[in-house]
PDB file of C-alpha atoms in Angstrom:
ATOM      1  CA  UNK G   1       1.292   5.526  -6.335  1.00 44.00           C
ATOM      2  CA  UNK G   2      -2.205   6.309  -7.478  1.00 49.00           C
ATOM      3  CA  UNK G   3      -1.955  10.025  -7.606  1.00 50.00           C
ATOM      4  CA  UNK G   4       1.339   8.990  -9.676  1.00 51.00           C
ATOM      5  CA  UNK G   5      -0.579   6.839 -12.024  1.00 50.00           C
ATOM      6  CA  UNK G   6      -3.321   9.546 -12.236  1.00 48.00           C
ATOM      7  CA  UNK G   7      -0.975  12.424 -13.501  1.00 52.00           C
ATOM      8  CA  UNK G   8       0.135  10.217 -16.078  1.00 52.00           C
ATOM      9  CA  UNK G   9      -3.295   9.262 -17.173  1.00 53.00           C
ATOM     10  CA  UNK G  10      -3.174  13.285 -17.649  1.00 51.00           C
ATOM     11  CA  UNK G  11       0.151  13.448 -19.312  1.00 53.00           C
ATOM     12  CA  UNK G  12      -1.279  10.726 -22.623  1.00 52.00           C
ATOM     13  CA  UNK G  13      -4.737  11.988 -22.235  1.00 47.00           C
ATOM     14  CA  UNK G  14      -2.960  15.627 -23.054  1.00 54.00           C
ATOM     15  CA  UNK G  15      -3.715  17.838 -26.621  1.00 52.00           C
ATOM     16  CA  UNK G  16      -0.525  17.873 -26.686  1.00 50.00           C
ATOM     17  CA  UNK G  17       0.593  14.480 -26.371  1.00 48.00           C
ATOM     18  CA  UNK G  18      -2.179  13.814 -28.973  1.00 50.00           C
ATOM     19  CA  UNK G  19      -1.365  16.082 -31.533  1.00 53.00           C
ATOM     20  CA  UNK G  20       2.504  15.412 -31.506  1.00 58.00           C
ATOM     21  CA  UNK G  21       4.238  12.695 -33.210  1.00 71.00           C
ATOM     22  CA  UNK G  22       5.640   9.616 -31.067  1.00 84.00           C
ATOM     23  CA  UNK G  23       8.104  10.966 -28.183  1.00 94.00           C
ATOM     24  CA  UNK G  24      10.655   8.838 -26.687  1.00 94.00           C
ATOM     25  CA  UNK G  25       8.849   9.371 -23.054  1.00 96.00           C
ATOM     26  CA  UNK G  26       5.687   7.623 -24.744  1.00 95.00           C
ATOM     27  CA  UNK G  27       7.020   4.386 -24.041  1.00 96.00           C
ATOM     28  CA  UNK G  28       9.087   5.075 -20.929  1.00 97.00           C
ATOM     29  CA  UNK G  29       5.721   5.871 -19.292  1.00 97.00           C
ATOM     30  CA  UNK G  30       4.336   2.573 -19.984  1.00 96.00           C
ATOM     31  CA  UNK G  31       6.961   1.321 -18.865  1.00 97.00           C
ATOM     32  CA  UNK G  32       6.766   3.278 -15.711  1.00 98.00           C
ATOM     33  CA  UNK G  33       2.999   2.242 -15.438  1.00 97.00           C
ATOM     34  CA  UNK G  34       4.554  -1.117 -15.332  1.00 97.00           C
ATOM     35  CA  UNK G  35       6.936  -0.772 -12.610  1.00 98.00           C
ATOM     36  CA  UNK G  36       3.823   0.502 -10.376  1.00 97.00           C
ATOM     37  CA  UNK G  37       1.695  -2.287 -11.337  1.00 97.00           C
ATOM     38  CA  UNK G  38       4.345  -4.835 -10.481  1.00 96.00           C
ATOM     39  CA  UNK G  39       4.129  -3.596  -6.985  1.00 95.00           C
ATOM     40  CA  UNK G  40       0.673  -2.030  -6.486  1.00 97.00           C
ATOM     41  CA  UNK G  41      -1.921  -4.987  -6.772  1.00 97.00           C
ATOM     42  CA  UNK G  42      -4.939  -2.792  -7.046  1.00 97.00           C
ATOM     43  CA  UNK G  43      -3.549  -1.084 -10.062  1.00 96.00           C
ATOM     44  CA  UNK G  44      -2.439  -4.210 -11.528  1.00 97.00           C
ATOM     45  CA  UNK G  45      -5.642  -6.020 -10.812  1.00 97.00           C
ATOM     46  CA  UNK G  46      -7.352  -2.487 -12.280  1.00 96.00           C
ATOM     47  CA  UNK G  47      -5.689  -2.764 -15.650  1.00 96.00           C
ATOM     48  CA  UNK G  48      -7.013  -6.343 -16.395  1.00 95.00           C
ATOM     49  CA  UNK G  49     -10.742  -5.219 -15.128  1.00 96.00           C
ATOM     50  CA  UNK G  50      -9.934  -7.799 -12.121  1.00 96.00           C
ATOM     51  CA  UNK G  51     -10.531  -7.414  -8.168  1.00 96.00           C
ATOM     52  CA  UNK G  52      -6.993  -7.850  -6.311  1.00 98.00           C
ATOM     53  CA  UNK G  53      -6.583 -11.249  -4.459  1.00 98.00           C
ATOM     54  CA  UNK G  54      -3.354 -10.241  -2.424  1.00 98.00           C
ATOM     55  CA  UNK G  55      -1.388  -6.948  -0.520  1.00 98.00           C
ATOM     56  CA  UNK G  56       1.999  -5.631  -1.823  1.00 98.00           C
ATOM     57  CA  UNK G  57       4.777  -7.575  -0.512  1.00 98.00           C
ATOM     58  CA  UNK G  58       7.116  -5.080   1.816  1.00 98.00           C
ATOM     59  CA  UNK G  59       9.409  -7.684   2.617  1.00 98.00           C
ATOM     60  CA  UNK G  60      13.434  -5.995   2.162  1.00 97.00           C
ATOM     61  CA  UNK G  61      14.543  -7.735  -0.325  1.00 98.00           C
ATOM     62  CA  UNK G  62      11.700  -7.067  -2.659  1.00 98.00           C
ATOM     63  CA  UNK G  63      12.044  -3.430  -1.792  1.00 98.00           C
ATOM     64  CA  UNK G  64      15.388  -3.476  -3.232  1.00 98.00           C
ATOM     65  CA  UNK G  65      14.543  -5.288  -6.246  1.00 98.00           C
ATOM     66  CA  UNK G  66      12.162  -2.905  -7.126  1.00 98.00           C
ATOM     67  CA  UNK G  67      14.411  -0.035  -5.948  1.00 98.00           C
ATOM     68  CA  UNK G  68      16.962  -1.596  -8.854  1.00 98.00           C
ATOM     69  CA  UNK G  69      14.362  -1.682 -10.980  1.00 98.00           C
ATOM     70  CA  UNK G  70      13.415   2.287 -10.489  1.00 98.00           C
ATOM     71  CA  UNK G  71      17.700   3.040 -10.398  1.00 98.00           C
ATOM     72  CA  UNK G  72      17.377   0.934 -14.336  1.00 98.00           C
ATOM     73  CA  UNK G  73      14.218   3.319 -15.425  1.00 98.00           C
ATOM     74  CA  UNK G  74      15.163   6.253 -13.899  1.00 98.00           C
ATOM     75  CA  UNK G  75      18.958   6.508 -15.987  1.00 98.00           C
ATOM     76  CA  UNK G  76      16.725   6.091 -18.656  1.00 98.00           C
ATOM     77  CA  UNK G  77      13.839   8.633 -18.346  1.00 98.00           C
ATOM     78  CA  UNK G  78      17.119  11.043 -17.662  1.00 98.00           C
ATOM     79  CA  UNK G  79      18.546  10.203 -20.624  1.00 97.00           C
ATOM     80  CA  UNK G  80      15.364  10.454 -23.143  1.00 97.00           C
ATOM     81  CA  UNK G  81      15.850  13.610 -25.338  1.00 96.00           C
ATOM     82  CA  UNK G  82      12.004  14.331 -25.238  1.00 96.00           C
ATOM     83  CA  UNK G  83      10.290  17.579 -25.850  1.00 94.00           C
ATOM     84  CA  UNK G  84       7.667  16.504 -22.520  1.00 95.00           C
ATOM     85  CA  UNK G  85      10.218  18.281 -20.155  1.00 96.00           C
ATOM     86  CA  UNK G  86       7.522  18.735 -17.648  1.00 96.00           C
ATOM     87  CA  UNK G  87       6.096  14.889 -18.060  1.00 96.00           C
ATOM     88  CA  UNK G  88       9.728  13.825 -17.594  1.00 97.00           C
ATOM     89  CA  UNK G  89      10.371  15.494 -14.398  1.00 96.00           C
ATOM     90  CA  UNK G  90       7.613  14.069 -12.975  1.00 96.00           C
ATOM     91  CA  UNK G  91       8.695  10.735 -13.357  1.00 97.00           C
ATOM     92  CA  UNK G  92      12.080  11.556 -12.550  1.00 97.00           C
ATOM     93  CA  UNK G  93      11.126  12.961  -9.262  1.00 95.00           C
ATOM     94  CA  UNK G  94       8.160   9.963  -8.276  1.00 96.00           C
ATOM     95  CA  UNK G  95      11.455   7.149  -8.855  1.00 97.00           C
ATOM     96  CA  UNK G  96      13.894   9.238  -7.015  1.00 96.00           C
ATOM     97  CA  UNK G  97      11.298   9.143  -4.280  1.00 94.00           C
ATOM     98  CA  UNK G  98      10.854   5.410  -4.447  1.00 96.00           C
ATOM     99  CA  UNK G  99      14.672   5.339  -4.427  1.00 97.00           C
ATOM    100  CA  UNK G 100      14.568   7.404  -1.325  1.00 94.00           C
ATOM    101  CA  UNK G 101      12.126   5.085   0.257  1.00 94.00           C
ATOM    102  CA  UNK G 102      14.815   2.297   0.257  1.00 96.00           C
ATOM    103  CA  UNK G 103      17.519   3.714   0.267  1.00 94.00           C
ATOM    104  CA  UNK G 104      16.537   5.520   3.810  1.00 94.00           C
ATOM    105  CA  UNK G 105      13.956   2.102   4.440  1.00 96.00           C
ATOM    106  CA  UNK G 106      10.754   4.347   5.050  1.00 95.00           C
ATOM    107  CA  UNK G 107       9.772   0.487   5.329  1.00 97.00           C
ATOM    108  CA  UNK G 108      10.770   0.748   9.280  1.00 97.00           C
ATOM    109  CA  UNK G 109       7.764   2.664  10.194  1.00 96.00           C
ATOM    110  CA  UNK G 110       4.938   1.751   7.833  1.00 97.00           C
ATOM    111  CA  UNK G 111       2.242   4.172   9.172  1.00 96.00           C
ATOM    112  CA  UNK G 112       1.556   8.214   9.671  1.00 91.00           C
ATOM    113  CA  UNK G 113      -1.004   9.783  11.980  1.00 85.00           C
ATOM    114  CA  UNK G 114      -4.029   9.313   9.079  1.00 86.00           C
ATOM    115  CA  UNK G 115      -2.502   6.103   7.326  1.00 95.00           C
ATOM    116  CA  UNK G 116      -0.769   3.152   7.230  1.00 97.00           C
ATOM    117  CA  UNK G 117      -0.950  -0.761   6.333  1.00 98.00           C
ATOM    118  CA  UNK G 118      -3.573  -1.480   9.167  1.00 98.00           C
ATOM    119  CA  UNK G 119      -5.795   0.899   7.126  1.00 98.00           C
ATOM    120  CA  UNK G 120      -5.591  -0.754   3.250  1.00 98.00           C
ATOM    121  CA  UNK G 121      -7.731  -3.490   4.055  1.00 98.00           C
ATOM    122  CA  UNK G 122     -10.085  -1.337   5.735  1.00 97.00           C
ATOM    123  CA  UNK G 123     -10.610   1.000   3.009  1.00 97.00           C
ATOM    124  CA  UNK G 124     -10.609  -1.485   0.671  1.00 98.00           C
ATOM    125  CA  UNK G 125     -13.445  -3.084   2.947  1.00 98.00           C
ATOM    126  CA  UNK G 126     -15.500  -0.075   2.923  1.00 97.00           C
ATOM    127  CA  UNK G 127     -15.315   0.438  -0.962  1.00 96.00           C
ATOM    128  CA  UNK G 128     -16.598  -3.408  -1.677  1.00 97.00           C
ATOM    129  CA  UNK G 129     -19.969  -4.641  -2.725  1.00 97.00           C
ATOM    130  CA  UNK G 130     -19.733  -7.693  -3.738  1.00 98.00           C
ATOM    131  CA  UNK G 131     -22.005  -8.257  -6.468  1.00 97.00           C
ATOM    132  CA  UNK G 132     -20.471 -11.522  -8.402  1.00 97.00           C
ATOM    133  CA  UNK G 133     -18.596 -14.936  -7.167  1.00 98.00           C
ATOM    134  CA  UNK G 134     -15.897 -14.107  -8.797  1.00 97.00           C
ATOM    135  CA  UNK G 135     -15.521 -10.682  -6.417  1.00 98.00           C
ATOM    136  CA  UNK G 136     -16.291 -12.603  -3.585  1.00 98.00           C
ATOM    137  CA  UNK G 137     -13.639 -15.211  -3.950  1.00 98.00           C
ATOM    138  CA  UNK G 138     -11.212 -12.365  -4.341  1.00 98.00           C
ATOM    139  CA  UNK G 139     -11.762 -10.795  -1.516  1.00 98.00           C
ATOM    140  CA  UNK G 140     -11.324 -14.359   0.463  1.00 98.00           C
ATOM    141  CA  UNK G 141      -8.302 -14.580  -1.325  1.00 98.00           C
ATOM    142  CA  UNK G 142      -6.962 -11.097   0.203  1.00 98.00           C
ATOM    143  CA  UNK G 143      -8.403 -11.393   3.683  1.00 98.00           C
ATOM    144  CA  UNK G 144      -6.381 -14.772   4.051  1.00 98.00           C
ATOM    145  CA  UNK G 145      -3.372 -12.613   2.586  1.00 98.00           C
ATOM    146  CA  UNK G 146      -3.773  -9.832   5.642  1.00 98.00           C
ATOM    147  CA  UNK G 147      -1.742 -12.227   8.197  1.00 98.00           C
ATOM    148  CA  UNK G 148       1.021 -12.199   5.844  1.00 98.00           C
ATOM    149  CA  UNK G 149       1.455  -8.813   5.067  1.00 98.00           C
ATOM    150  CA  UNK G 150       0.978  -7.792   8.532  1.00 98.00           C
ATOM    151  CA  UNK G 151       3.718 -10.209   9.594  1.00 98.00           C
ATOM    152  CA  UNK G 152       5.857  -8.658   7.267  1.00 98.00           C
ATOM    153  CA  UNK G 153       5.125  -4.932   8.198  1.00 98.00           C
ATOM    154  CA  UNK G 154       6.018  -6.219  11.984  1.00 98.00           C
ATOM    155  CA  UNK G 155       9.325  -8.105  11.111  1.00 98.00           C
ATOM    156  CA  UNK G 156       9.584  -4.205   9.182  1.00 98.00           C
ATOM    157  CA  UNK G 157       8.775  -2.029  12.661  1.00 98.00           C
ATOM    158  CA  UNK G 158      11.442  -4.882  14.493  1.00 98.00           C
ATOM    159  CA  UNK G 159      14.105  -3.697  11.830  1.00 98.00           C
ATOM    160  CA  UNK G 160      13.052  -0.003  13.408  1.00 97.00           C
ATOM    161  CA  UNK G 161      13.647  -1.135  16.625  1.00 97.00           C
ATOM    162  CA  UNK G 162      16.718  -2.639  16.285  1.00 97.00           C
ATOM    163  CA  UNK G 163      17.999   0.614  14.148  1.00 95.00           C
ATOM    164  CA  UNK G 164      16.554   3.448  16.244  1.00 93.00           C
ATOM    165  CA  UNK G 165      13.682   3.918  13.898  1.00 95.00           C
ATOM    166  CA  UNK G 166      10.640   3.701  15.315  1.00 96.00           C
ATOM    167  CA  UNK G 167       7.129   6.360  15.117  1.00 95.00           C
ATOM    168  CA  UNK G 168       6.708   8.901  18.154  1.00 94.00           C
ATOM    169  CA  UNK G 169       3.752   8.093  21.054  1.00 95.00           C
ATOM    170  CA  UNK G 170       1.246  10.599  18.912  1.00 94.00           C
ATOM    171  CA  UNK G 171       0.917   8.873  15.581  1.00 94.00           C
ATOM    172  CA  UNK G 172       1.176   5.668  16.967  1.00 97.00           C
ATOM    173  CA  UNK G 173      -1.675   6.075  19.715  1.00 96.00           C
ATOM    174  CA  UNK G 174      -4.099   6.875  16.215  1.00 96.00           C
ATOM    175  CA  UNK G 175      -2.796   3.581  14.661  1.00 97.00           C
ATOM    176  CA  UNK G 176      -3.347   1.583  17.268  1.00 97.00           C
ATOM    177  CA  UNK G 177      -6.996   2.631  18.009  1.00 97.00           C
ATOM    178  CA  UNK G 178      -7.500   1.788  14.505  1.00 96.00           C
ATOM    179  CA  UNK G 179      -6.117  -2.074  15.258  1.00 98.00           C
ATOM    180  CA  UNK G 180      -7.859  -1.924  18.493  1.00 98.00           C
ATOM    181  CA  UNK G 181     -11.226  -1.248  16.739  1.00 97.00           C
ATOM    182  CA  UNK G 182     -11.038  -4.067  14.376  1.00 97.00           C
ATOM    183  CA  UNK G 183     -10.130  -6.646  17.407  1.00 98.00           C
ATOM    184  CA  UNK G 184     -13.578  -8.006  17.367  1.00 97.00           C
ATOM    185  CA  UNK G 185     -15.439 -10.963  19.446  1.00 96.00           C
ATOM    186  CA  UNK G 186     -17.496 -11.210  16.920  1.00 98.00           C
ATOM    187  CA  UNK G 187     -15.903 -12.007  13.550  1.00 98.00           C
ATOM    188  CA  UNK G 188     -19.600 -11.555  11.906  1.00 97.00           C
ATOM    189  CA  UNK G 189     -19.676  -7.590  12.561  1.00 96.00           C
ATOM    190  CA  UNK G 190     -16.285  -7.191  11.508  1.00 97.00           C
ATOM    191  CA  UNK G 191     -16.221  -4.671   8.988  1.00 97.00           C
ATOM    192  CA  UNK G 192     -14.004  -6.677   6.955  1.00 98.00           C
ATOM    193  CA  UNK G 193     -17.246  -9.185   6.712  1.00 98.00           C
ATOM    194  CA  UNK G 194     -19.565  -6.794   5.822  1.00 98.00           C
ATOM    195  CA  UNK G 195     -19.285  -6.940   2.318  1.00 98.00           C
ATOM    196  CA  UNK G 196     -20.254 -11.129   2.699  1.00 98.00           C
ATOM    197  CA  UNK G 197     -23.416 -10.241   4.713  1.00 97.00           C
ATOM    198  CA  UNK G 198     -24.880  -7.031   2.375  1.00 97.00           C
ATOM    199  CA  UNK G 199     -23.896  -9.537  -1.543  1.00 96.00           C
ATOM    200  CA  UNK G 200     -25.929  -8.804  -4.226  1.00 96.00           C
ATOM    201  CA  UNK G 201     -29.113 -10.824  -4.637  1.00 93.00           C
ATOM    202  CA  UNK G 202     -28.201 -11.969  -8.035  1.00 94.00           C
ATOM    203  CA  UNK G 203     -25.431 -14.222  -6.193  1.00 97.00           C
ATOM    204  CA  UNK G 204     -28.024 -17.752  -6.066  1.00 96.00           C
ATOM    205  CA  UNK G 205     -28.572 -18.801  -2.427  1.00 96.00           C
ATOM    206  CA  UNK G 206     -26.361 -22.072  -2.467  1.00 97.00           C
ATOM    207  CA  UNK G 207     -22.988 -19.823  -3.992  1.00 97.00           C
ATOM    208  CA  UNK G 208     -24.088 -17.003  -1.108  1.00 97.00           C
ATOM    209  CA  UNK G 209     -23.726 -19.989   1.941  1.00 97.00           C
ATOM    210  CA  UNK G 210     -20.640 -20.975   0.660  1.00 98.00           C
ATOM    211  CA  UNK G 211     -19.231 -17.823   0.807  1.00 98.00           C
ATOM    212  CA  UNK G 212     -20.187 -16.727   3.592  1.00 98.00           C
ATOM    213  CA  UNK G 213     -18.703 -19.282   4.873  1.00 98.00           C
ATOM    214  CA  UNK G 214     -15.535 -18.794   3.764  1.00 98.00           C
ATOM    215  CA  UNK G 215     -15.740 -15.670   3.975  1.00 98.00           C
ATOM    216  CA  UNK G 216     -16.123 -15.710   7.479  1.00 98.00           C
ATOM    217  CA  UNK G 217     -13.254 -18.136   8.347  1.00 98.00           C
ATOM    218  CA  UNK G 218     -10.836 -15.130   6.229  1.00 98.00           C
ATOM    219  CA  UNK G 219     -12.013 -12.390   7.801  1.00 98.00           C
ATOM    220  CA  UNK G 220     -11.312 -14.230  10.949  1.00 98.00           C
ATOM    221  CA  UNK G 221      -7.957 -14.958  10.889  1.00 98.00           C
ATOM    222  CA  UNK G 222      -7.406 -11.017   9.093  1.00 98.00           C
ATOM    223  CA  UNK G 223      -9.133  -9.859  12.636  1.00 98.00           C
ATOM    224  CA  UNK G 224      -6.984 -12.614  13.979  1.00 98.00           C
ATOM    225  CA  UNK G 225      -3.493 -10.798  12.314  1.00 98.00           C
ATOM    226  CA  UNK G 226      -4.924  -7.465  14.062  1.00 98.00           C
ATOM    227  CA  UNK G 227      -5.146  -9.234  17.037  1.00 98.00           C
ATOM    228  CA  UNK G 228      -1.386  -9.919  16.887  1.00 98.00           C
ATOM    229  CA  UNK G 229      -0.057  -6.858  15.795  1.00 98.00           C
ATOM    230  CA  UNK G 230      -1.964  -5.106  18.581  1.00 98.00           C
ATOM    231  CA  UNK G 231      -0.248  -7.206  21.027  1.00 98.00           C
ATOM    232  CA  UNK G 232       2.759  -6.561  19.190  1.00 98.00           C
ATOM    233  CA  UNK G 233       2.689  -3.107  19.546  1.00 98.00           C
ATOM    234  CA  UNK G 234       1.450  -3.152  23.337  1.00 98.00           C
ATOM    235  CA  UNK G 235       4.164  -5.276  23.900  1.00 98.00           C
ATOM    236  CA  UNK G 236       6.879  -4.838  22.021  1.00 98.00           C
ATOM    237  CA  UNK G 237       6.806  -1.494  19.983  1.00 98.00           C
ATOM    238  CA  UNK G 238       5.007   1.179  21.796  1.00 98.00           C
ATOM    239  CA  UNK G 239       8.019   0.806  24.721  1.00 98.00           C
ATOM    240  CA  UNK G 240      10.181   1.614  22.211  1.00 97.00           C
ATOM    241  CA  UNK G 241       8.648   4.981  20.511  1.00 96.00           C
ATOM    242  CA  UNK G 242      10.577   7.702  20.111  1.00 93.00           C
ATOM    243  CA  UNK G 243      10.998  10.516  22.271  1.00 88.00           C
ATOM    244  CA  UNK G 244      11.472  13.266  20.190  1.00 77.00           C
ATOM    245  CA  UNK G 245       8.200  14.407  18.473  1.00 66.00           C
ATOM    246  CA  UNK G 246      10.775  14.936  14.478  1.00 68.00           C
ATOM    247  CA  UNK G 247      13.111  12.482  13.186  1.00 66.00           C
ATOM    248  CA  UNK G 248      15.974  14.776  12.615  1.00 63.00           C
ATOM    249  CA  UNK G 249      17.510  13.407  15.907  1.00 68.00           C
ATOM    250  CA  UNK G 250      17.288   9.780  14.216  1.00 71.00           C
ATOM    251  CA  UNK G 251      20.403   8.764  12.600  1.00 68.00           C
ATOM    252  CA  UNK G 252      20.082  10.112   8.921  1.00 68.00           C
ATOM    253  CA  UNK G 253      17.094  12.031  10.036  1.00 65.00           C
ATOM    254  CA  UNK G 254      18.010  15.608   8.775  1.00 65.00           C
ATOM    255  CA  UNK G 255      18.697  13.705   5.213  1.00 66.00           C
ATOM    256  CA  UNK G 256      15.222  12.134   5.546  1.00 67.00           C
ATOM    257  CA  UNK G 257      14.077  15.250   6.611  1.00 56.00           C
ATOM    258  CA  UNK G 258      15.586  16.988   3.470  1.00 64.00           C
ATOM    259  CA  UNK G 259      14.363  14.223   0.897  1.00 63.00           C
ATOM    260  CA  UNK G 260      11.144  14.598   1.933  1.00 61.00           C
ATOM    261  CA  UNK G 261      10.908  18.282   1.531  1.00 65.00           C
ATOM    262  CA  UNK G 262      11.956  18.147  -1.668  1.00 65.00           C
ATOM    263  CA  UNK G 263       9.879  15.532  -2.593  1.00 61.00           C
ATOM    264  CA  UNK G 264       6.847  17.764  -1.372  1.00 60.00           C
ATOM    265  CA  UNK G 265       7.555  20.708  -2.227  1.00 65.00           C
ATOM    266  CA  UNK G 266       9.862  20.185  -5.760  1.00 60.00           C
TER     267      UNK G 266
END
């Protein structure tokens, strides 16, 4: 959703946009900037100058509620006499590829070959210095959320199972090195501690103990979740990887196939 919200950063930041009177898409893209940040907590958290405290919630029936939500937007975005034809394709095509997502429940495999949900708290590690309190106690906060969301992208690859959906040996091999790497003895080196042990010296020395502390008990049970899932996929999931290397031999996998051509290449 970022490159999403970036474009249409570009679309109110335009000459145009700025020189012409209000359009009816004006307000349909905030409302559209909405949508995302109801979902994405780093762009929510983003627009309020904030640090997230939590992971998007891919359980099914929040998918759907949001894919309602998109259905509601999208009929009216289509239906906006506007002269920002361009602007309102774009949006048109980013909700009918959220719609996509549930109605074909992209949900069942939750990782490619480069990314995936065992990589957002990673990345999100590697971008943090923690230079206040207040960032540190957020990123305790989202640590401790890792188990859930995990849990929930598992119960997600189970619904792929049970459906026929499930990644092929290649991608999955990369995903779980990545889980593999992060199954640490030593909680302490964990990358997802490193932002605790390299604070900011203006943190005073009695806050820093503290959270340390706690920071070290959260990143524990997030290595903890990776622990699991990598047993979980050992176990469980990697028996059950496809064969074939596409998905069109997956039931609705030309119509996948098709959607995300289009969504690509449109």
């Amino acid at each position: 959703m970022k490159p999403a919200v970036f474009a249409l950063l570009l679309f109110a930041l335009s000459p145009v946009a700025l020189a012409q009177a209000p359009d009816p898409l004006d307000a349909l893209i905030a409302s559209y900037e909405a949508h995302v940040r109801q979902s994405d907590p780093d762009q929510a958290a983003d627009s309020n100058d904030l640090e997230p405290r939590h992971w998007r919630d891919v359980a099914p029936e929040t998918i759907a509620v949001r894919a309602s939500a998109a259905r509601t937007l999208l009929a009216k975005i289509e239906a906006a006499e506007t002269a920002r034809k361009v602007d309102q394709a774009i949006l048109t095509r980013l909700l009918k590829d959220e719609i996509n997502d549930f109605r074909f429940d992209s949900a069942r495999i939750p990782f490619t070959g480069d990314w995936g949900f065992q990589a957002e708290p990673l990345f999100a590690s590697m971008r943090l210095r923690i230079r206040t309190s207040e960032e540190a106690e957020a990123w305790i906060a989202r640590l401790n959320d890792v188990p859930r969301y995990f849990a929930q992208n598992r119960e997600n690859m189970m619904r792929g199972i049970a459906t026929g959906w499930t990644a092929h040996p290649d991608p999955l091999g990369t995903v779980r090195a990545q889980i593999a790497a992060q199954v640490v003895d030593d909680v302490a080196e964990s990358e997802l501690y490193r932002p605790f042990r390299e604070m900011a010296d203006s943190i005073d020395p009695e806050s820093r103990l503290r959270l340390q502390a706690a920071g070290l008990e959260a990143a524990g049970r997030a290595v903890a979740a990776y622990r699991e899932t990598l047993e979980f996929i050992d176990g469980t999931y990697a028996p059950e990887a496809r064969k074939g290397a596409g998905i069109a031999s997956l039931k609705d996998g030309r119509k996948v196939y098709a959607s995300l051509i289009e969504a690509h290449t449109a």
